[in-house]
Short mmCIF file of C-alpha atoms in Angstrom, two decimals:
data_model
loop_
_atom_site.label_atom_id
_atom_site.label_comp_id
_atom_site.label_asym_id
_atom_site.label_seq_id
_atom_site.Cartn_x
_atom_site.Cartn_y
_atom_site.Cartn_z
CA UNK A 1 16.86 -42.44 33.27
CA UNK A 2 19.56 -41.14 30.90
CA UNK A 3 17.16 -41.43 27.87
CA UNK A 4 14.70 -39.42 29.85
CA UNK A 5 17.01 -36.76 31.13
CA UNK A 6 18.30 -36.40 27.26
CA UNK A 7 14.87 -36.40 25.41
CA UNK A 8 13.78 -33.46 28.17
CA UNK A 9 17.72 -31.15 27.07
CA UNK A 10 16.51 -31.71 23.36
CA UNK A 11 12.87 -30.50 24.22
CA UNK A 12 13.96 -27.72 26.00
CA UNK A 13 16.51 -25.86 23.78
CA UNK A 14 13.78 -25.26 21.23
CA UNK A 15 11.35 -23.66 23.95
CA UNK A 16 14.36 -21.16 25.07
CA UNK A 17 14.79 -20.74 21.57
CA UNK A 18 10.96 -19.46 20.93
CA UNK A 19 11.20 -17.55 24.35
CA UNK A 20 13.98 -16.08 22.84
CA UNK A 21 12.01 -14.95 19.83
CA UNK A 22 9.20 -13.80 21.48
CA UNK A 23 10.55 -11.48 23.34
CA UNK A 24 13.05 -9.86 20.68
CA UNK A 25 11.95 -6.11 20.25
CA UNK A 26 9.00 -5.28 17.77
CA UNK A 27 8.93 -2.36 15.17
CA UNK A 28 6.77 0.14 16.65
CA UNK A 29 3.42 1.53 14.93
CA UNK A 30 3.89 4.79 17.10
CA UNK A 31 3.05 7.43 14.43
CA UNK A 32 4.09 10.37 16.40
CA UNK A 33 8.32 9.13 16.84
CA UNK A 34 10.05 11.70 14.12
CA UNK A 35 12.49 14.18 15.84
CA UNK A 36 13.87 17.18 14.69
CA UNK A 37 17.41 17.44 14.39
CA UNK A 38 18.51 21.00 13.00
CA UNK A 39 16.48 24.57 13.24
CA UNK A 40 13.45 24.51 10.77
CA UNK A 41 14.15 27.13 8.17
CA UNK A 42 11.64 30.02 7.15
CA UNK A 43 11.88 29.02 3.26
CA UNK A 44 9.95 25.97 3.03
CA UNK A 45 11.62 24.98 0.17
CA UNK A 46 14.68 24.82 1.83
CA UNK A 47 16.12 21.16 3.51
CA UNK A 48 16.19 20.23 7.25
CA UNK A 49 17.22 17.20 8.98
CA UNK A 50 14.71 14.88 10.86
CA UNK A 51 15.36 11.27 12.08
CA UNK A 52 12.66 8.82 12.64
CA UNK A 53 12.85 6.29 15.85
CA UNK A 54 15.22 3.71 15.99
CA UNK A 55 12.57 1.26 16.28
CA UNK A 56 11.31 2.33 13.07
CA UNK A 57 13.07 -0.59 11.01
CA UNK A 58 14.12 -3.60 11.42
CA UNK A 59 16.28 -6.11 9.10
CA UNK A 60 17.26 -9.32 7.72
CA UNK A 61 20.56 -9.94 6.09
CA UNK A 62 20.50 -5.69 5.26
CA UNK A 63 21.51 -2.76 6.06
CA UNK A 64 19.60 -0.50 8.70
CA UNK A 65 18.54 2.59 6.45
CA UNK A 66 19.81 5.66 8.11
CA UNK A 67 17.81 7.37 10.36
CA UNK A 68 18.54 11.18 9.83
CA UNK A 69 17.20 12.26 6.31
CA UNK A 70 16.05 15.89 4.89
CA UNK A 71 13.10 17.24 4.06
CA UNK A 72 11.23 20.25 3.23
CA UNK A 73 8.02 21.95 4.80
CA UNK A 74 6.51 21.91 1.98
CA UNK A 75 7.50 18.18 0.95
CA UNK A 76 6.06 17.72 4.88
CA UNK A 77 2.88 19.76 4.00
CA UNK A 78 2.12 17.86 0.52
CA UNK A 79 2.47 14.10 2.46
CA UNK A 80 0.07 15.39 4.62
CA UNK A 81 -2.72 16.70 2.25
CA UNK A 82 -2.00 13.40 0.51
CA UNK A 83 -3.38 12.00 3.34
CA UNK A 84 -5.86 14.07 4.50
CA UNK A 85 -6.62 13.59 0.52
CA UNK A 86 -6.59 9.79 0.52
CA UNK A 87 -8.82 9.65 3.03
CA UNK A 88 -11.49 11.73 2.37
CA UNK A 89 -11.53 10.13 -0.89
CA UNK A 90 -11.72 6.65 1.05
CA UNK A 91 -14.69 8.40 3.73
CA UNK A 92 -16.89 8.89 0.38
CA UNK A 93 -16.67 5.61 -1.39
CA UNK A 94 -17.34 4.34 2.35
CA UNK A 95 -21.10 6.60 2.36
CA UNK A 96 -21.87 5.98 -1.49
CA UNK A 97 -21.79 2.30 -0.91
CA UNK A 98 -24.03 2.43 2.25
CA UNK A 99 -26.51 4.76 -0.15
CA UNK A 100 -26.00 1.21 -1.97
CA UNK A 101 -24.57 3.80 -4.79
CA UNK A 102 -21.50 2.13 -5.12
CA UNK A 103 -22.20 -2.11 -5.41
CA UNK A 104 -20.02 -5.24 -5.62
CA UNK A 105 -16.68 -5.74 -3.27
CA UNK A 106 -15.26 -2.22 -1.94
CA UNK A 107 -12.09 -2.78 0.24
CA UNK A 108 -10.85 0.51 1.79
CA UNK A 109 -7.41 1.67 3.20
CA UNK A 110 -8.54 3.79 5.98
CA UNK A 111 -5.48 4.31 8.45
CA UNK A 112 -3.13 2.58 5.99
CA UNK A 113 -2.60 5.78 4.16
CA UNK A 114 1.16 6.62 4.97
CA UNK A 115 1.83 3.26 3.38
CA UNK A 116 0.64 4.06 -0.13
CA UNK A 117 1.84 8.02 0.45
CA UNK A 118 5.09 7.48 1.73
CA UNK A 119 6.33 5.39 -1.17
CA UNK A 120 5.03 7.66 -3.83
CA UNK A 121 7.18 10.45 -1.67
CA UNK A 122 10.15 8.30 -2.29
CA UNK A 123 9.76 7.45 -5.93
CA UNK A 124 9.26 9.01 -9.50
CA UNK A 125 6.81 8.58 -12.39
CA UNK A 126 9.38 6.21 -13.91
CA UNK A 127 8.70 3.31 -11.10
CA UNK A 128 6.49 0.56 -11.64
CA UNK A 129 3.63 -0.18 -8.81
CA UNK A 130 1.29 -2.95 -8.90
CA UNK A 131 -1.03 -3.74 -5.56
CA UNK A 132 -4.20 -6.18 -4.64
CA UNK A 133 -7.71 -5.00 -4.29
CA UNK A 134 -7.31 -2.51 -1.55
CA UNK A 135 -5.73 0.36 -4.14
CA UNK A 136 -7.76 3.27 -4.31
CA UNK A 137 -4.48 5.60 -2.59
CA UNK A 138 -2.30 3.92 -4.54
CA UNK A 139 -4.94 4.71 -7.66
CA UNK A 140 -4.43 8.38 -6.92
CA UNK A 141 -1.10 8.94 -5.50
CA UNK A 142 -0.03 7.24 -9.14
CA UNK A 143 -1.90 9.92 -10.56
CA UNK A 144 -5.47 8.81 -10.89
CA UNK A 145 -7.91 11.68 -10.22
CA UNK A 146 -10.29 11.56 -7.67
CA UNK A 147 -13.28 12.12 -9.79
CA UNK A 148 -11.48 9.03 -12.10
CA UNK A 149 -11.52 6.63 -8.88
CA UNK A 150 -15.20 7.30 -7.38
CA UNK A 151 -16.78 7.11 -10.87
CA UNK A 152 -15.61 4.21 -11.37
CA UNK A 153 -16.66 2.53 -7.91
CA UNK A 154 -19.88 3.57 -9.28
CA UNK A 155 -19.74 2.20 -12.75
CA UNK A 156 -19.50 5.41 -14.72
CA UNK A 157 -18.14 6.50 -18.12
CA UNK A 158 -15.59 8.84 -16.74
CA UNK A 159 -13.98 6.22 -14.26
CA UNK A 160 -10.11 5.76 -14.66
CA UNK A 161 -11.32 1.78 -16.69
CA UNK A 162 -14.42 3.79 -18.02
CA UNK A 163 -16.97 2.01 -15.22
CA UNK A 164 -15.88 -1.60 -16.16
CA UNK A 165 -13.45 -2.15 -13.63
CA UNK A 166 -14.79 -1.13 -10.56
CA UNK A 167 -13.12 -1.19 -7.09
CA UNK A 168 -10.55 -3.61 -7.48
CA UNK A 169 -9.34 -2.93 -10.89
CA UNK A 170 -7.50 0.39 -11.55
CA UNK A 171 -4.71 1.37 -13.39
CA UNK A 172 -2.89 4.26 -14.73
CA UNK A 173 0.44 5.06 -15.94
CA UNK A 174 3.07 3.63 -13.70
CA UNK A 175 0.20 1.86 -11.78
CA UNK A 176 -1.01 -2.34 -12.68
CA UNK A 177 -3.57 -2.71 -10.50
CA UNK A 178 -5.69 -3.22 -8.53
CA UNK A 179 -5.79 -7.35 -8.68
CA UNK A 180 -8.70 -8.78 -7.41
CA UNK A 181 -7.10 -12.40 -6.89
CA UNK A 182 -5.34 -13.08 -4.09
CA UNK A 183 -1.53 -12.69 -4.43
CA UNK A 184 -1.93 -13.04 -8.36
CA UNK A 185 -0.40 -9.47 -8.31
CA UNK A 186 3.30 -10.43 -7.28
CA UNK A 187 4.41 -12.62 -10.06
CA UNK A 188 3.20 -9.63 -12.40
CA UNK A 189 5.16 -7.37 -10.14
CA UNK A 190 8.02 -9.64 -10.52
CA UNK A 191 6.94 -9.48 -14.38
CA UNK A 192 7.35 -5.96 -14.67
CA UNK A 193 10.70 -5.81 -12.80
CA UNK A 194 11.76 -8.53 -15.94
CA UNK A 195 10.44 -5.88 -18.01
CA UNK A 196 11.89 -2.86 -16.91
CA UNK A 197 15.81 -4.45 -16.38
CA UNK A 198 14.86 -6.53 -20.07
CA UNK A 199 14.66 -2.29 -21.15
CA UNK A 200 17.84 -1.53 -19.16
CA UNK A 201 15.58 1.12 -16.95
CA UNK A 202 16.89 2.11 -13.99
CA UNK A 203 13.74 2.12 -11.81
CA UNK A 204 12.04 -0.36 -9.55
CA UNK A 205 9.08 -2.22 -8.72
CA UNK A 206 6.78 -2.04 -5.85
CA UNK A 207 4.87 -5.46 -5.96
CA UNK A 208 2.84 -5.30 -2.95
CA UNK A 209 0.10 -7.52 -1.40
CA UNK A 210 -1.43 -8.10 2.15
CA UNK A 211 -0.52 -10.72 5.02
CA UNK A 212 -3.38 -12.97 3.99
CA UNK A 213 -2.08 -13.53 1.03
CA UNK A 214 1.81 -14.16 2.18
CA UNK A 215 1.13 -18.01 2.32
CA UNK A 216 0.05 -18.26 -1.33
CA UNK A 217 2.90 -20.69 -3.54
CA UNK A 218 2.80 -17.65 -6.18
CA UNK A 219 4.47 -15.39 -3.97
CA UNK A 220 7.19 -17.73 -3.23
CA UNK A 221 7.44 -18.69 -6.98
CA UNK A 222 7.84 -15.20 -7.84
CA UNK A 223 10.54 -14.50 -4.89
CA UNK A 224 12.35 -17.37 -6.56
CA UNK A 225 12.55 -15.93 -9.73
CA UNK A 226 13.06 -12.71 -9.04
CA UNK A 227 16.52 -13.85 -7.31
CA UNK A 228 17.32 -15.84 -9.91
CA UNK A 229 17.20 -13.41 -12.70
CA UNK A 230 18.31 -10.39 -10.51
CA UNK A 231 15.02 -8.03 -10.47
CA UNK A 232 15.07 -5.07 -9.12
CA UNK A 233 11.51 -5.34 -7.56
CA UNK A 234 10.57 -4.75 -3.99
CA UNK A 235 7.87 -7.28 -2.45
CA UNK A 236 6.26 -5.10 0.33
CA UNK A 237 3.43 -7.05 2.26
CA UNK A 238 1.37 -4.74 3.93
CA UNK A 239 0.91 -6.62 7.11
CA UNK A 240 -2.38 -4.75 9.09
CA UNK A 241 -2.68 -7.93 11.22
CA UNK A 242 -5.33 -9.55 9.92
CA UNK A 243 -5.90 -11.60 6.42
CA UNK A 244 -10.02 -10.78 6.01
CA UNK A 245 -11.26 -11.61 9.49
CA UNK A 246 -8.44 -14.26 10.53
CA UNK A 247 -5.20 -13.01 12.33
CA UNK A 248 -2.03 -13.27 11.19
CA UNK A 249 -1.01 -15.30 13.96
CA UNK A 250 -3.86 -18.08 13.46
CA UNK A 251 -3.16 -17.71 9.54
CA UNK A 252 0.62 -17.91 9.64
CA UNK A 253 3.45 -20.40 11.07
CA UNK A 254 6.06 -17.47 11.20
CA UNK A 255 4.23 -13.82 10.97
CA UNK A 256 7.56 -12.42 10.25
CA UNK A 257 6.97 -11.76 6.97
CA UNK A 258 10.17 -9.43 5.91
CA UNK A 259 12.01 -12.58 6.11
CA UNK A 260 10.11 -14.97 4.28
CA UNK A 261 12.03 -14.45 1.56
CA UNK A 262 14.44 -16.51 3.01
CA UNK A 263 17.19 -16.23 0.18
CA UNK A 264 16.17 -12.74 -0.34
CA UNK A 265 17.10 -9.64 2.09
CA UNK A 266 13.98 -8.19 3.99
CA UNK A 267 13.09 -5.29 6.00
CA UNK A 268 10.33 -4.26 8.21
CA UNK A 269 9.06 -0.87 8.79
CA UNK A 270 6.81 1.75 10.88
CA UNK A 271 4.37 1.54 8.54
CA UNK A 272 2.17 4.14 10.31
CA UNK A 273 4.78 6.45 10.25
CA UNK A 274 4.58 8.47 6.81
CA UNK A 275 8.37 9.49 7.41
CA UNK A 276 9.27 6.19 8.32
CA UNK A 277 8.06 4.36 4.68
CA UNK A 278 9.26 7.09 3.07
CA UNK A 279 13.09 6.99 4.02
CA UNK A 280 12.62 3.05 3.90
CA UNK A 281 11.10 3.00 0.44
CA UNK A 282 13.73 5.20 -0.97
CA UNK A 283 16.64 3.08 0.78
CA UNK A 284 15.06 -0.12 -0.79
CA UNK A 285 14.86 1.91 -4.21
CA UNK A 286 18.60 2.54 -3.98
CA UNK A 287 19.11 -0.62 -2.74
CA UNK A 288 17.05 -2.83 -5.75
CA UNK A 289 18.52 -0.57 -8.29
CA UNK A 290 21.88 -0.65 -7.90
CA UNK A 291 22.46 -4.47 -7.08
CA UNK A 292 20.23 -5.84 -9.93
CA UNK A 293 18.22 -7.33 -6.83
CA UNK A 294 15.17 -8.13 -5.13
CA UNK A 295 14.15 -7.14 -1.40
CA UNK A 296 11.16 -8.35 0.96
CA UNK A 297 9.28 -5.16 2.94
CA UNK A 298 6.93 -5.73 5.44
CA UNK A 299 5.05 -2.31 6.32
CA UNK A 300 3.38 -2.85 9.71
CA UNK A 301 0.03 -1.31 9.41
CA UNK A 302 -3.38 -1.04 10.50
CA UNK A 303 -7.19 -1.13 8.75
CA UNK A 304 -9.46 0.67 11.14
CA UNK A 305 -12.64 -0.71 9.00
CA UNK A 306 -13.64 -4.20 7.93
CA UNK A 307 -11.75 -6.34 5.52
CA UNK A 308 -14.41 -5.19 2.67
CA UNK A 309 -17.68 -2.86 3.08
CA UNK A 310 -19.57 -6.12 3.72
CA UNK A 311 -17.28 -6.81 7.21
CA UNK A 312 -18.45 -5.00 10.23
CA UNK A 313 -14.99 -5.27 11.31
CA UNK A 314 -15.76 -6.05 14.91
CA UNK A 315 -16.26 -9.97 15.40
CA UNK A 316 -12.46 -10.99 15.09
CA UNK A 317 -11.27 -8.26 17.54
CA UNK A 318 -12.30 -5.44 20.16
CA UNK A 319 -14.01 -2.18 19.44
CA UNK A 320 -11.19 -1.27 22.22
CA UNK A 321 -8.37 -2.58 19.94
CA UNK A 322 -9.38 -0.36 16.66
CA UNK A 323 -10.46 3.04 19.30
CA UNK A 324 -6.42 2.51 20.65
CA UNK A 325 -5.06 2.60 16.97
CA UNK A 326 -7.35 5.06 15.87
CA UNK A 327 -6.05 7.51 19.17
CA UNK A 328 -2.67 6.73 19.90
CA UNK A 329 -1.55 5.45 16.08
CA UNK A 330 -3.12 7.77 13.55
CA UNK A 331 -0.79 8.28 10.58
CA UNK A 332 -2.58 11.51 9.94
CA UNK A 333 -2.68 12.98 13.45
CA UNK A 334 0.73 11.47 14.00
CA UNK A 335 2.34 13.99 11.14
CA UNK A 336 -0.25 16.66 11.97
CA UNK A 337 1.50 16.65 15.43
CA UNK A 338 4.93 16.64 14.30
CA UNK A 339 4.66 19.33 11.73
CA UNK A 340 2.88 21.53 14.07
CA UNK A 341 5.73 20.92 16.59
CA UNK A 342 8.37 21.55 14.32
CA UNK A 343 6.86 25.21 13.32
CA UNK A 344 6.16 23.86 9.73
CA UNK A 345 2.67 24.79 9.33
CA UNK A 346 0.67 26.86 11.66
CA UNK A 347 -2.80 25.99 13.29
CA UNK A 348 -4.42 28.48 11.23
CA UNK A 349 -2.50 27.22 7.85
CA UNK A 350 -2.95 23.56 8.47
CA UNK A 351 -6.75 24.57 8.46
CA UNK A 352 -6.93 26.52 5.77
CA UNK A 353 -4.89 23.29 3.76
CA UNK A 354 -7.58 20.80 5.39
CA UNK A 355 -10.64 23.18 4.08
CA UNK A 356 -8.81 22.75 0.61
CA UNK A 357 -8.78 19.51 0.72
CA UNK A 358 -12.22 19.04 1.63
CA UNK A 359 -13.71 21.40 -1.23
CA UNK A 360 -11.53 19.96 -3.80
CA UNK A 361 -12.44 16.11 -2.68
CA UNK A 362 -16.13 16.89 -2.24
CA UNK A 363 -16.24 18.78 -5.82
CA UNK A 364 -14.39 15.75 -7.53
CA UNK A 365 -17.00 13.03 -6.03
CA UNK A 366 -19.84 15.52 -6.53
CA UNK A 367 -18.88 15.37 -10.38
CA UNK A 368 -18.08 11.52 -10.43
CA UNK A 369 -21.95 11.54 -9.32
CA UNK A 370 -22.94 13.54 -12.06
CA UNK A 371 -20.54 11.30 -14.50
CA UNK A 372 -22.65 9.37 -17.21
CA UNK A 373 -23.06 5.42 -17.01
CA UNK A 374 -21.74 3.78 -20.04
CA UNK A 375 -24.16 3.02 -22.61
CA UNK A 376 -25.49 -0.68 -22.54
CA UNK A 377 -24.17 -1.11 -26.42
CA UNK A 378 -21.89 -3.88 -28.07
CA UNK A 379 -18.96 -1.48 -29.26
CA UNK A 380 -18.62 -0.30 -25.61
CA UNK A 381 -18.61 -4.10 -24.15
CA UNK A 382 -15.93 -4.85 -27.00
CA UNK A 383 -13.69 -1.56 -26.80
CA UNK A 384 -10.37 -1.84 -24.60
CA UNK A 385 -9.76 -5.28 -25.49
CA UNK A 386 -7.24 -4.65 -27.78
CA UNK A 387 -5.07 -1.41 -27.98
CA UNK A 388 -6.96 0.95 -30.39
CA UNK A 389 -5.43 -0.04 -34.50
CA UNK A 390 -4.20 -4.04 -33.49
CA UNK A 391 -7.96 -5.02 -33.17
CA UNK A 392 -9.04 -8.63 -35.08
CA UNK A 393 -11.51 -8.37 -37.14
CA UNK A 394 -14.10 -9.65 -34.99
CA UNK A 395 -14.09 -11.08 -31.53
CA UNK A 396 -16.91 -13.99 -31.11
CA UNK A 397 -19.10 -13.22 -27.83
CA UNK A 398 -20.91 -15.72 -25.30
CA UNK A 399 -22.58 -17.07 -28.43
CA UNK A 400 -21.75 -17.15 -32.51
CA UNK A 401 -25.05 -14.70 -32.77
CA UNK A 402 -22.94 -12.06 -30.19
CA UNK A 403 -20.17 -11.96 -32.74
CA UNK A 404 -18.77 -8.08 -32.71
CA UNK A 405 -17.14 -7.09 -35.87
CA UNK A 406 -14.71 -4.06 -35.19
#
């Protein structure tokens, strides 16, 4: 009886334990929580003071970032035609690949958008950023054109890897990728963090992948090393709650991803809410920077579309489920809100900014159409390989008769 009553006290402490944990409070993904916290000023160049929600953040082993921040209307006005921009951008690559235009894997970022525009808002040209195969914002917001990103979904000369690279491979300055292999992306990010402290640069590294690909042993390899060696890189796992059609919770033994870096500090963030990342990313700028050290992010977001064009979207979870994010969780409509509420914009301007978005979006895919595909010839295969003057002398193809001589 005393073996019994002792076996059922060990049992039950770790069941109070997970009650515990399941009912500790959750970041929210409301994208409307910003307040206002002095008078908006008429010059919209000049600073006020917002705070997002308390429940914006939340940490392990760090620091809360503060709440209250300043901005600008028109710093508010430009993270919202980013937006507006991204996704327009993301709404045309989504019809030229049902006009079977655009081929091959296409994975969009459709209501993930503050995620990729808020940390641009809290970084310079000087960062490093480095992503998986969802990166078309992060393409652009690093400086890619528009009319560089949808000619090269559809395999034209003037895409930003001249039509070779396609959807998941992009780069620019300041931007790695685009990776198409699962997690391969964060020991590079952890790679370029080496790179940029081996320079003595004071900058960071956003090395950032999705929650299906937290459980890969390369992201824990590269968590290791970046600790060891003191990187100032920030691992930011952009959790929209489902790893291709499988949810985190049937993928993952602890979904808490800010902290699976264990060693490492971690924080976990509104990722709906534009403001939100942004005062986050710029606290874990400050933060990797001036320690010499690496931090976990998680940014808790949402995909309203399928994992890749070829996904419906709709077999792993309700039609109900994306409609509630879609109404109530919008990062868009969540900012349009707030900046109409604080007097930033008007109605009338926040049209006339959306119309300019449109024309300038539709122009730039209307020329990526029009963009040239690149000729079917041996120097164009062969180019790119090498930076332009440390070429070898040849470089054998499939076969000794496909031999290119440079």
């Amino acid at each position: 009886m005393l073996h019994r009553t002792l076996r059922a006290t060990r049992l039950a402490a770790p069941l109070r334990a997970s009650a515990r944990t399941n009912a500790r409070r959750s970041v929210t993904t409301d994208s409307t929580a910003s307040t206002v916290k002095t008078s908006v000023p008429a010059d919209a160049d000049k600073k006020f003071t917002i705070s997002v929600s308390e429940k914006s953040f939340e940490t392990y082993n760090f620091e809360r970032p503060p709440l209250e921040f300043e901005v600008t209307k028109n710093e508010l006005r430009n993270m919202y035609m980013d937006m507006v921009r991204v996704r327009r951008m993301e709404m045309a690559a989504d019809r030229l690949y049902k006009e079977k235009k655009i081929r091959g894997f296409c994975h969009l970022s459709i209501g993930q958008e503050a995620v990729a525009v808020g940390i641009e808002h809290a970084i310079t040209p000087e960062d490093q950023v480095i992503t998986a195969y969802r990166c078309h914002g992060f393409a652009h917001m690093r400086g890619g054109t528009i009319k560089s990103i949808i000619a090269e979904l559809l395999g034209r000369r003037d895409g930003i890897a001249y039509g070779k690279g396609g959807s998941m491979h992009m780069f620019t300055k300041g931007f790695f990728g685009g990776n198409g292999i699962v997690g391969a992306q964060v020991p590079v990010g952890a790679g370029v963090a080496f790179a940029m402290k081996y320079m003595d640069r004071p900058s960071t590294t956003f090395a950032l992948y999705g929650d299906g690909a937290s459980n890969q042993g390369q992201v824990f390899e590269a968590f290791n090393m970046a600790k060891l060696w003191g990187l100032p890189v920030i691992f930011g796992c952009e959790n929209n709650y489902y790893g291709m059609g499988t949810s985190a919770a049937r993928s993952s033994a602890m979904t808490e991803y800010y902290k699976r870096g264990h060693y490492i500090p971690g924080l976990k963030v509104n990722g709906m809410d534009v403001l939100a990342v942004r005062q986050a990313s710029a606290f874990a700028k400050e933060y990797t920077v001036r320690e010499g050290a690496p931090l976990v992010m998680e940014f808790v977001t949402y995909r309203y579309g399928g994992h890749s064009m070829s996904d419906p979207g709709t077999t792993y979870r309700t039609r109900e489920e994306i409609s509630n994010m879609r109404t109530t969780n919008d990062p868009i409509e969540g900012l349009k809100t707030k900046i109409l509420e604080w007097g930033a914009v008007t109605e009338d301007e926040l049209r006339a900014l959306e119309r300019e978005v449109k024309d300038f979006v539709d122009a730039e895919v209307k020329s990526a159409e029009e963009s040239s595909v690149p000729p079917a010839t041996s120097k164009v295969l062969f180019e790119d390989i090498y930076v332009p003057g440390s070429e070898p002398a040849w470089m054998r193809g499939r076969t000794v008769e496909e031999t290119y001589y440079y």
